[in-house]
GROMACS .gro file of C-alpha atoms in nm:
model
  465
    1MET     CA    1  15.495  10.459   8.289
    2PRO     CA    2  15.302  10.724   8.190
    3SER     CA    3  15.522  11.113   8.367
    4ALA     CA    4  15.248  11.258   8.634
    5HIS     CA    5  15.197  11.529   8.420
    6ASN     CA    6  15.086  11.290   8.165
    7ALA     CA    7  14.878  11.071   8.413
    8VAL     CA    8  14.719  11.414   8.589
    9ASN     CA    9  14.583  11.491   8.218
   10ASP     CA   10  14.454  11.162   8.144
   11ALA     CA   11  14.301  11.172   8.500
   12GLY     CA   12  14.067  11.465   8.418
   13ALA     CA   13  14.007  11.336   8.066
   14SER     CA   14  13.907  10.936   8.107
   15GLY     CA   15  13.724  11.045   8.404
   16ARG     CA   16  13.474  11.289   8.194
   17PRO     CA   17  13.173  11.098   8.097
   18ARG     CA   18  13.124  10.975   8.492
   19ASP     CA   19  13.360  11.108   8.711
   20LEU     CA   20  13.368  11.442   8.600
   21ARG     CA   21  12.982  11.451   8.571
   22LYS     CA   22  12.969  11.355   8.939
   23ILE     CA   23  13.216  11.623   9.039
   24VAL     CA   24  13.031  11.935   8.836
   25ALA     CA   25  12.669  11.771   8.976
   26ALA     CA   26  12.836  11.810   9.342
   27SER     CA   27  12.988  12.136   9.282
   28LEU     CA   28  12.658  12.272   9.105
   29ILE     CA   29  12.449  12.148   9.393
   30GLY     CA   30  12.648  12.305   9.638
   31THR     CA   31  12.694  12.677   9.514
   32THR     CA   32  12.317  12.659   9.419
   33ILE     CA   33  12.251  12.592   9.770
   34GLU     CA   34  12.490  12.855   9.906
   35TRP     CA   35  12.418  13.112   9.656
   36TYR     CA   36  12.007  13.040   9.752
   37ASP     CA   37  12.099  13.128  10.083
   38TYR     CA   38  12.334  13.438  10.002
   39PHE     CA   39  12.116  13.589   9.727
   40LEU     CA   40  11.741  13.498   9.983
   41TYR     CA   41  11.916  13.769  10.206
   42GLY     CA   42  11.922  14.034   9.938
   43SER     CA   43  11.588  13.939   9.789
   44ALA     CA   44  11.429  13.961  10.173
   45ALA     CA   45  11.575  14.261  10.224
   46ALA     CA   46  11.447  14.433   9.949
   47LEU     CA   47  11.122  14.330  10.027
   48VAL     CA   48  11.108  14.288  10.364
   49PHE     CA   49  11.341  14.356  10.596
   50GLY     CA   50  11.350  14.701  10.597
   51ARG     CA   51  10.966  14.666  10.803
   52VAL     CA   52  11.080  14.404  11.007
   53PHE     CA   53  11.455  14.460  11.183
   54PHE     CA   54  11.385  14.890  11.083
   55PRO     CA   55  11.000  14.951  11.132
   56GLU     CA   56  11.057  15.290  11.229
   57SER     CA   57  11.307  15.467  10.915
   58ASP     CA   58  11.016  15.543  10.573
   59PRO     CA   59  11.003  15.210  10.354
   60LEU     CA   60  11.307  15.396  10.178
   61THR     CA   61  11.486  15.456  10.512
   62GLY     CA   62  11.428  15.088  10.563
   63THR     CA   63  11.546  14.954  10.242
   64LEU     CA   64  11.908  15.146  10.235
   65LEU     CA   65  11.891  15.026  10.594
   66SER     CA   66  11.879  14.635  10.491
   67PHE     CA   67  12.097  14.717  10.171
   68LEU     CA   68  12.363  14.807  10.422
   69THR     CA   69  12.345  14.487  10.599
   70TYR     CA   70  12.370  14.311  10.300
   71ALA     CA   71  12.676  14.519  10.215
   72ILE     CA   72  12.871  14.418  10.554
   73GLY     CA   73  12.761  14.070  10.447
   74PHE     CA   74  13.054  14.119  10.176
   75ALA     CA   75  13.329  14.249  10.401
   76ALA     CA   76  13.379  13.927  10.529
   77ARG     CA   77  13.426  13.777  10.193
   78PRO     CA   78  13.799  13.854  10.125
   79ILE     CA   79  13.903  13.712  10.506
   80GLY     CA   80  13.695  13.412  10.416
   81ALA     CA   81  13.875  13.356  10.078
   82VAL     CA   82  14.189  13.410  10.253
   83VAL     CA   83  14.073  13.146  10.514
   84PHE     CA   84  13.939  12.876  10.305
   85GLY     CA   85  14.230  12.968  10.010
   86HIS     CA   86  14.487  12.902  10.327
   87PHE     CA   87  14.378  12.596  10.424
   88GLY     CA   88  14.221  12.446  10.054
   89ASP     CA   89  14.587  12.491   9.908
   90ARG     CA   90  14.743  12.314  10.198
   91LEU     CA   91  14.460  12.068  10.240
   92GLY     CA   92  14.213  12.010  10.009
   93ARG     CA   93  13.938  12.179   9.830
   94LYS     CA   94  13.701  11.883   9.913
   95LYS     CA   95  13.733  11.947  10.278
   96LEU     CA   96  13.687  12.332  10.311
   97LEU     CA   97  13.400  12.295  10.078
   98VAL     CA   98  13.200  12.088  10.307
   99ILE     CA   99  13.274  12.376  10.581
  100SER     CA  100  13.168  12.642  10.388
  101LEU     CA  101  12.856  12.479  10.319
  102LEU     CA  102  12.787  12.356  10.691
  103MET     CA  103  12.865  12.759  10.761
  104MET     CA  104  12.612  12.863  10.533
  105GLY     CA  105  12.305  12.692  10.571
  106LEU     CA  106  12.336  12.729  10.950
  107SER     CA  107  12.360  13.092  10.956
  108THR     CA  108  12.078  13.135  10.726
  109ALA     CA  109  11.873  12.845  10.874
  110LEU     CA  110  11.916  13.067  11.236
  111ILE     CA  111  11.822  13.412  11.006
  112GLY     CA  112  11.482  13.269  10.973
  113CYS     CA  113  11.468  13.255  11.417
  114VAL     CA  114  11.597  13.599  11.446
  115PRO     CA  115  11.298  13.801  11.620
  116GLY     CA  116  11.204  14.136  11.434
  117TYR     CA  117  11.289  14.471  11.580
  118ASP     CA  118  10.887  14.517  11.789
  119THR     CA  119  10.986  14.178  12.002
  120ILE     CA  120  11.409  14.253  12.060
  121GLY     CA  121  11.422  14.633  12.005
  122VAL     CA  122  11.826  14.657  11.857
  123ALA     CA  123  11.934  14.317  11.930
  124ALA     CA  124  11.768  14.217  11.604
  125PRO     CA  125  11.951  14.422  11.318
  126LEU     CA  126  12.251  14.344  11.558
  127LEU     CA  127  12.207  13.941  11.532
  128LEU     CA  128  12.102  14.009  11.154
  129THR     CA  129  12.418  14.154  11.067
  130THR     CA  130  12.626  13.870  11.261
  131LEU     CA  131  12.449  13.615  11.095
  132ARG     CA  132  12.489  13.766  10.784
  133LEU     CA  133  12.908  13.775  10.859
  134ILE     CA  134  12.910  13.464  10.843
  135GLN     CA  135  12.720  13.388  10.503
  136GLY     CA  136  13.002  13.673  10.371
  137PHE     CA  137  13.290  13.461  10.525
  138ALA     CA  138  13.183  13.106  10.413
  139LEU     CA  139  13.064  13.255  10.074
  140GLY     CA  140  13.407  13.373  10.033
  141GLY     CA  141  13.538  13.069  10.095
  142GLU     CA  142  13.309  12.887   9.848
  143TRP     CA  143  13.354  13.013   9.496
  144GLY     CA  144  13.689  12.953   9.461
  145GLY     CA  145  13.653  12.633   9.630
  146ALA     CA  146  13.458  12.517   9.385
  147VAL     CA  147  13.485  12.628   9.068
  148LEU     CA  148  13.836  12.517   9.105
  149LEU     CA  149  13.723  12.132   9.168
  150VAL     CA  150  13.572  12.112   8.848
  151SER     CA  151  13.821  12.293   8.680
  152GLU     CA  152  14.136  12.036   8.820
  153HIS     CA  153  13.960  11.741   8.652
  154GLY     CA  154  13.885  11.866   8.319
  155ASP     CA  155  14.107  11.914   8.078
  156ALA     CA  156  14.173  12.258   7.874
  157ASN     CA  157  14.005  12.175   7.551
  158ARG     CA  158  13.643  12.202   7.722
  159ARG     CA  159  13.715  12.297   8.090
  160GLY     CA  160  13.536  12.665   7.988
  161PHE     CA  161  13.229  12.444   7.938
  162TRP     CA  162  13.308  12.202   8.253
  163ALA     CA  163  13.388  12.491   8.474
  164SER     CA  164  13.091  12.690   8.363
  165TRP     CA  165  12.859  12.500   8.526
  166PRO     CA  166  12.926  12.589   8.917
  167GLN     CA  167  12.843  12.921   8.846
  168GLY     CA  168  12.525  12.818   8.703
  169GLY     CA  169  12.499  12.783   9.120
  170ALA     CA  170  12.446  13.199   9.082
  171PRO     CA  171  12.105  13.186   8.865
  172ALA     CA  172  12.000  12.904   8.993
  173GLY     CA  173  12.022  12.995   9.398
  174ASN     CA  174  11.788  13.267   9.297
  175LEU     CA  175  11.609  13.111   9.126
  176VAL     CA  176  11.511  12.935   9.402
  177ALA     CA  177  11.520  13.189   9.632
  178VAL     CA  178  11.315  13.402   9.403
  179GLY     CA  179  11.090  13.108   9.344
  180VAL     CA  180  10.997  13.008   9.728
  181LEU     CA  181  10.978  13.419   9.809
  182SER     CA  182  10.695  13.474   9.520
  183LEU     CA  183  10.520  13.170   9.606
  184MET     CA  184  10.539  13.280   9.970
  185THR     CA  185  10.314  13.589   9.868
  186THR     CA  186  10.159  13.468   9.666
  187VAL     CA  187   9.967  13.251   9.918
  188LEU     CA  188   9.995  13.460  10.205
  189SER     CA  189   9.866  13.858  10.253
  190ASP     CA  190  10.126  14.129  10.322
  191ASP     CA  191  10.045  14.084  10.686
  192ALA     CA  192  10.130  13.700  10.714
  193PHE     CA  193  10.405  13.696  10.489
  194ASN     CA  194  10.546  14.065  10.683
  195SER     CA  195  10.507  13.810  10.989
  196TRP     CA  196  10.618  13.520  10.994
  197GLY     CA  197  10.614  13.365  10.576
  198TRP     CA  198  10.930  13.541  10.512
  199ARG     CA  199  11.142  13.318  10.718
  200VAL     CA  200  11.043  12.942  10.608
  201PRO     CA  201  11.227  12.984  10.333
  202PHE     CA  202  11.566  13.081  10.556
  203LEU     CA  203  11.450  12.795  10.774
  204LEU     CA  204  11.415  12.555  10.441
  205SER     CA  205  11.809  12.595  10.361
  206ALA     CA  206  11.874  12.342  10.645
  207VAL     CA  207  11.646  12.100  10.444
  208LEU     CA  208  11.926  12.217  10.141
  209VAL     CA  209  12.184  12.188  10.322
  210MET     CA  210  12.191  11.842  10.407
  211ILE     CA  211  12.099  11.708  10.033
  212GLY     CA  212  12.394  11.865   9.903
  213LEU     CA  213  12.629  11.837  10.187
  214TRP     CA  214  12.560  11.433  10.105
  215ILE     CA  215  12.637  11.486   9.742
  216ARG     CA  216  12.991  11.684   9.826
  217LEU     CA  217  13.074  11.412  10.047
  218SER     CA  218  13.100  11.173   9.751
  219VAL     CA  219  13.356  11.294   9.531
  220ASP     CA  220  13.741  11.345   9.529
  221GLU     CA  221  14.058  11.579   9.481
  222SER     CA  222  14.144  11.618   9.185
  223PRO     CA  223  14.483  11.412   9.091
  224LEU     CA  224  14.616  11.781   8.957
  225PHE     CA  225  14.547  11.876   9.315
  226LYS     CA  226  14.687  11.543   9.430
  227GLU     CA  227  15.062  11.580   9.255
  228ALA     CA  228  15.114  11.948   9.363
  229LEU     CA  229  15.049  11.860   9.702
  230ALA     CA  230  15.266  11.516   9.723
  231LYS     CA  231  15.569  11.768   9.553
  232ALA     CA  232  15.444  11.991   9.868
  233GLU     CA  233  15.510  11.740  10.084
  234ARG     CA  234  15.882  11.670   9.884
  235ARG     CA  235  15.992  11.980   9.936
  236LYS     CA  236  15.930  11.988  10.292
  237ALA     CA  237  16.138  11.663  10.339
  238GLU     CA  238  16.409  11.804  10.205
  239GLN     CA  239  16.396  12.144  10.478
  240ARG     CA  240  16.307  12.355  10.181
  241THR     CA  241  16.124  12.631  10.295
  242GLU     CA  242  15.731  12.629  10.160
  243GLN     CA  243  15.530  13.045  10.118
  244LEU     CA  244  15.237  13.092  10.325
  245PRO     CA  245  14.971  13.049  10.000
  246PHE     CA  246  14.887  13.427  10.065
  247VAL     CA  247  15.185  13.546  10.045
  248ALA     CA  248  15.279  13.349   9.724
  249VAL     CA  249  15.035  13.423   9.561
  250VAL     CA  250  15.086  13.818   9.584
  251ARG     CA  251  15.411  13.800   9.567
  252ASN     CA  252  15.356  13.612   9.184
  253HIS     CA  253  15.068  13.662   9.087
  254TRP     CA  254  14.958  14.008   9.205
  255ARG     CA  255  14.889  14.142   8.841
  256ASP     CA  256  14.648  13.878   8.842
  257ILE     CA  257  14.509  13.932   9.133
  258LEU     CA  258  14.447  14.311   8.970
  259VAL     CA  259  14.330  14.189   8.642
  260ALA     CA  260  14.036  13.923   8.820
  261MET     CA  261  13.962  14.236   9.056
  262GLY     CA  262  13.868  14.456   8.767
  263ALA     CA  263  13.719  14.172   8.546
  264ARG     CA  264  13.446  14.147   8.857
  265MET     CA  265  13.355  14.488   8.870
  266ALA     CA  266  13.110  14.523   8.612
  267GLU     CA  267  13.004  14.182   8.631
  268ASN     CA  268  12.907  14.215   9.017
  269ILE     CA  269  12.765  14.550   9.022
  270SER     CA  270  12.545  14.466   8.731
  271TYR     CA  271  12.396  14.172   8.893
  272TYR     CA  272  12.315  14.309   9.202
  273VAL     CA  273  12.184  14.592   9.027
  274ILE     CA  274  11.947  14.379   8.774
  275THR     CA  275  11.847  14.154   9.048
  276ALA     CA  276  11.833  14.242   9.374
  277PHE     CA  277  11.830  14.661   9.295
  278VAL     CA  278  11.547  14.587   9.077
  279LEU     CA  279  11.326  14.501   9.322
  280THR     CA  280  11.359  14.840   9.557
  281TYR     CA  281  11.306  15.003   9.199
  282CYS     CA  282  10.981  14.853   9.105
  283VAL     CA  283  10.808  14.789   9.463
  284ASP     CA  284  10.919  15.126   9.642
  285HIS     CA  285  10.989  15.350   9.335
  286LEU     CA  286  10.772  15.233   9.051
  287LYS     CA  287  10.490  15.064   9.332
  288ILE     CA  288  10.452  14.735   9.140
  289GLU     CA  289  10.370  14.433   9.303
  290LYS     CA  290  10.648  14.273   9.475
  291GLN     CA  291  10.441  13.955   9.272
  292THR     CA  292  10.494  14.107   8.931
  293SER     CA  293  10.814  14.228   8.998
  294LEU     CA  294  10.942  13.879   9.152
  295ASN     CA  295  10.878  13.744   8.849
  296ALA     CA  296  11.046  13.909   8.632
  297VAL     CA  297  11.358  13.786   8.828
  298LEU     CA  298  11.233  13.440   8.805
  299ILE     CA  299  11.241  13.450   8.417
  300GLY     CA  300  11.538  13.584   8.392
  301SER     CA  301  11.743  13.378   8.615
  302ALA     CA  302  11.580  13.096   8.435
  303VAL     CA  303  11.690  13.199   8.065
  304GLN     CA  304  12.024  13.277   8.256
  305PHE     CA  305  12.088  12.939   8.371
  306CYS     CA  306  12.049  12.762   7.984
  307LEU     CA  307  12.253  13.050   7.889
  308ILE     CA  308  12.571  13.022   8.149
  309PRO     CA  309  12.713  12.664   7.987
  310LEU     CA  310  12.698  12.773   7.657
  311PHE     CA  311  12.833  13.061   7.682
  312GLY     CA  312  13.114  12.911   7.904
  313ALA     CA  313  13.165  12.641   7.556
  314LEU     CA  314  13.213  12.935   7.343
  315SER     CA  315  13.496  13.076   7.562
  316ASP     CA  316  13.626  12.729   7.488
  317ARG     CA  317  13.600  12.840   7.059
  318VAL     CA  318  13.680  13.192   7.048
  319GLY     CA  319  13.866  13.254   7.415
  320ARG     CA  320  13.776  13.417   7.712
  321LYS     CA  321  13.858  13.736   7.635
  322PRO     CA  322  13.616  13.793   7.357
  323VAL     CA  323  13.310  13.616   7.505
  324TYR     CA  324  13.377  13.845   7.870
  325LEU     CA  325  13.392  14.186   7.636
  326VAL     CA  326  13.098  14.109   7.521
  327GLY     CA  327  12.937  14.099   7.796
  328ALA     CA  328  13.114  14.387   7.945
  329VAL     CA  329  12.999  14.649   7.647
  330GLY     CA  330  12.677  14.516   7.698
  331VAL     CA  331  12.573  14.561   8.027
  332GLY     CA  332  12.727  14.900   8.029
  333LEU     CA  333  12.536  14.991   7.781
  334TRP     CA  334  12.211  14.834   7.853
  335SER     CA  335  12.172  14.993   8.164
  336TRP     CA  336  11.960  15.271   7.956
  337ALA     CA  337  11.733  15.037   7.848
  338PHE     CA  338  11.744  14.860   8.169
  339PHE     CA  339  11.561  15.141   8.326
  340SER     CA  340  11.378  15.299   8.072
  341LEU     CA  341  11.199  14.938   8.032
  342LEU     CA  342  11.094  14.970   8.391
  343ASP     CA  343  10.951  15.271   8.392
  344THR     CA  344  10.689  15.141   8.148
  345LYS     CA  345  10.530  14.943   8.386
  346SER     CA  346  10.448  14.644   8.201
  347PHE     CA  347  10.539  14.329   8.298
  348PRO     CA  348  10.635  14.223   7.943
  349ALA     CA  349  10.939  14.511   7.915
  350LEU     CA  350  11.017  14.406   8.261
  351VAL     CA  351  11.096  14.023   8.162
  352LEU     CA  352  11.288  14.187   7.882
  353ALA     CA  353  11.497  14.447   8.112
  354VAL     CA  354  11.589  14.168   8.355
  355THR     CA  355  11.669  13.915   8.119
  356VAL     CA  356  11.866  14.115   7.795
  357GLY     CA  357  12.036  14.242   8.094
  358LEU     CA  358  12.128  13.887   8.218
  359ILE     CA  359  12.234  13.742   7.976
  360PHE     CA  360  12.506  13.982   7.922
  361HIS     CA  361  12.591  13.952   8.308
  362SER     CA  362  12.614  13.530   8.160
  363ALA     CA  363  12.876  13.691   7.896
  364MET     CA  364  13.132  13.740   8.170
  365TYR     CA  365  13.028  13.500   8.481
  366ALA     CA  366  13.038  13.139   8.215
  367PRO     CA  367  13.363  13.213   8.087
  368GLN     CA  368  13.515  13.362   8.459
  369ALA     CA  369  13.560  13.080   8.622
  370ALA     CA  370  13.790  12.902   8.349
  371PHE     CA  371  13.959  13.229   8.335
  372PHE     CA  372  14.021  13.260   8.670
  373SER     CA  373  14.170  12.894   8.749
  374GLU     CA  374  14.386  12.961   8.453
  375LEU     CA  375  14.573  13.279   8.571
  376PHE     CA  376  14.706  13.102   8.938
  377ALA     CA  377  14.936  12.812   9.024
  378THR     CA  378  14.844  12.509   9.173
  379ARG     CA  379  14.943  12.523   9.550
  380MET     CA  380  14.794  12.879   9.567
  381ARG     CA  381  14.559  12.869   9.294
  382TYR     CA  382  14.273  12.888   9.536
  383THR     CA  383  14.449  13.102   9.755
  384GLY     CA  384  14.474  13.306   9.420
  385ALA     CA  385  14.108  13.276   9.271
  386SER     CA  386  13.934  13.376   9.578
  387ILE     CA  387  14.106  13.652   9.642
  388GLY     CA  388  14.117  13.769   9.315
  389ALA     CA  389  13.719  13.740   9.295
  390GLN     CA  390  13.632  13.792   9.609
  391LEU     CA  391  13.821  14.184   9.695
  392SER     CA  392  13.583  14.312   9.458
  393SER     CA  393  13.331  14.245   9.559
  394VAL     CA  394  13.338  14.452   9.883
  395ALA     CA  395  13.391  14.738   9.627
  396ALA     CA  396  13.183  14.599   9.396
  397GLY     CA  397  12.915  14.345   9.457
  398ALA     CA  398  12.844  14.456   9.833
  399PRO     CA  399  12.758  14.879   9.807
  400ALA     CA  400  12.606  14.805   9.429
  401PRO     CA  401  12.213  14.803   9.621
  402LEU     CA  402  12.308  15.063   9.835
  403ILE     CA  403  12.467  15.327   9.586
  404ALA     CA  404  12.194  15.251   9.360
  405THR     CA  405  11.934  15.342   9.642
  406ALA     CA  406  12.136  15.578   9.810
  407LEU     CA  407  12.087  15.778   9.394
  408LEU     CA  408  11.751  15.738   9.398
  409SER     CA  409  11.679  15.871   9.696
  410SER     CA  410  11.909  16.161   9.575
  411TYR     CA  411  11.784  16.247   9.251
  412GLY     CA  412  11.489  16.071   9.195
  413ASN     CA  413  11.522  15.937   8.882
  414SER     CA  414  11.773  15.637   8.747
  415THR     CA  415  11.992  15.816   8.526
  416PRO     CA  416  12.288  15.809   8.778
  417ILE     CA  417  12.233  15.457   8.800
  418SER     CA  418  12.290  15.379   8.467
  419VAL     CA  419  12.615  15.589   8.489
  420TYR     CA  420  12.742  15.375   8.807
  421VAL     CA  421  12.669  15.047   8.573
  422GLY     CA  422  12.884  15.197   8.297
  423LEU     CA  423  13.207  15.305   8.421
  424ALA     CA  424  13.206  14.925   8.611
  425ALA     CA  425  13.146  14.865   8.245
  426VAL     CA  426  13.471  15.078   8.164
  427ILE     CA  427  13.741  14.963   8.409
  428THR     CA  428  13.610  14.584   8.359
  429VAL     CA  429  13.688  14.655   7.981
  430ILE     CA  430  14.021  14.774   8.030
  431ALA     CA  431  14.133  14.522   8.274
  432VAL     CA  432  14.040  14.242   7.986
  433VAL     CA  433  14.172  14.428   7.731
  434ALA     CA  434  14.511  14.396   7.958
  435SER     CA  435  14.496  14.028   8.031
  436ARG     CA  436  14.631  13.780   7.871
  437GLU     CA  437  14.459  13.552   7.682
  438THR     CA  438  14.434  13.167   7.915
  439ARG     CA  439  14.259  12.940   7.711
  440GLY     CA  440  14.412  12.612   7.644
  441ARG     CA  441  14.641  12.685   7.887
  442ASP     CA  442  14.743  12.349   8.110
  443LEU     CA  443  14.735  12.391   8.468
  444ALA     CA  444  14.986  12.175   8.575
  445ALA     CA  445  15.226  12.367   8.377
  446ILE     CA  446  15.132  12.689   8.575
  447GLU     CA  447  15.456  12.763   8.782
  448PRO     CA  448  15.488  13.090   8.977
  449ASP     CA  449  15.840  13.013   8.839
  450ASP     CA  450  15.753  13.009   8.531
  451SER     CA  451  15.836  13.343   8.383
  452ALA     CA  452  15.771  13.182   8.016
  453ALA     CA  453  15.447  13.060   8.056
  454ARG     CA  454  15.364  13.370   8.248
  455SER     CA  455  15.458  13.625   7.980
  456ALA     CA  456  15.399  13.402   7.690
  457PRO     CA  457  15.125  13.562   7.434
  458ASP     CA  458  14.805  13.415   7.321
  459GLN     CA  459  14.834  13.035   7.413
  460GLN     CA  460  14.660  12.785   7.161
  461PRO     CA  461  14.446  12.507   7.311
  462ALA     CA  462  14.604  12.185   7.384
  463ALA     CA  463  14.640  11.936   7.193
  464SER     CA  464  14.325  11.652   7.314
  465ALA     CA  465  14.416  11.384   7.569
   0.00000   0.00000   0.00000
């Protein structure tokens, strides 16, 4: 009779080509919908929220206030990471992913129903901010569960490739969000778009969530998590005290949390500068048409979606660290060329600036799912991966468009913004260099008291199942 450990590995390998692809599809579609909801807010904040919810301010100040409500959503993400991580490590990944999808979809659809400042006054931005907090809370629990559902089903040899697919939900969601907004700006006048047209993409979220929910309910928990849950039940039967996931992960994996936070600095900051702040910079500062700016982001996001699985597969061959470092160094250097290209006001230059920036971002984002999954033990993996990812979002992604807009307002040029992105890249390089290579780690063998495994140098890929 095979051991539980081998059964887990066999399950992961034998389920691939059909079962694993079904799980990958469920995770990808779910993350695409959730990121659609989240990025839709960022794009709308750059294009219209300043006029609708802060009409008494000048355009740049109104946008700054819009990005402030955008940033507030990030504050709820670590809370969502702790709450969803706790129950996800106790009850399972699937249940919590269904809840996060419903919360995100409902809050996004309701944003499309919030009256403007001219109708209900200060209550309008307050309602907007409340719904943004719910979005952040839901997304804080979404990412960890989605990537773990895939990582724990697959085998070590191709984990980087398979786990990168849920990461593709970010550019796919941004692609759909910007695409719908771009369509609305094309078919509607500016007055119609600012009055009611911007609401349509938010209301569309309700339909998308129903599709995602139907798909997510069709997948099952990973054999790896089921085995870890069975072990926990045996410990409980033996009346052995089990630590709360949050306490356990902080006690046993605090270094890994710091690595994850540092690794996300350049990835997070660069992404929101390239995809959200770029709209403000082009439309308000350079006076480029909305449609032109949106189309540049659309093309860049489409290229990124295609590249993410390729970078994920590359990380399976050469390791997570080399691929990640190429992205971090690249985005830090590219930030200088990025704004120079935007300043030409040429559409091909805009496309080049955004696309190359997102290529470097992909090199960080693609291996991130497998990298973070391979840092934590199974019974605290959801909590650890989520906390490491979401705490950095508060310091990095949340204020990125806000800081970039404030720097532009204060200095009138892009140089300080390039310095800002470059410093983030330095932090990420230090964090990744200080981490250990995780490629090929056996997820079932990672235990909080396994000091040999935790301190081991770079490990070789496990043998094919």
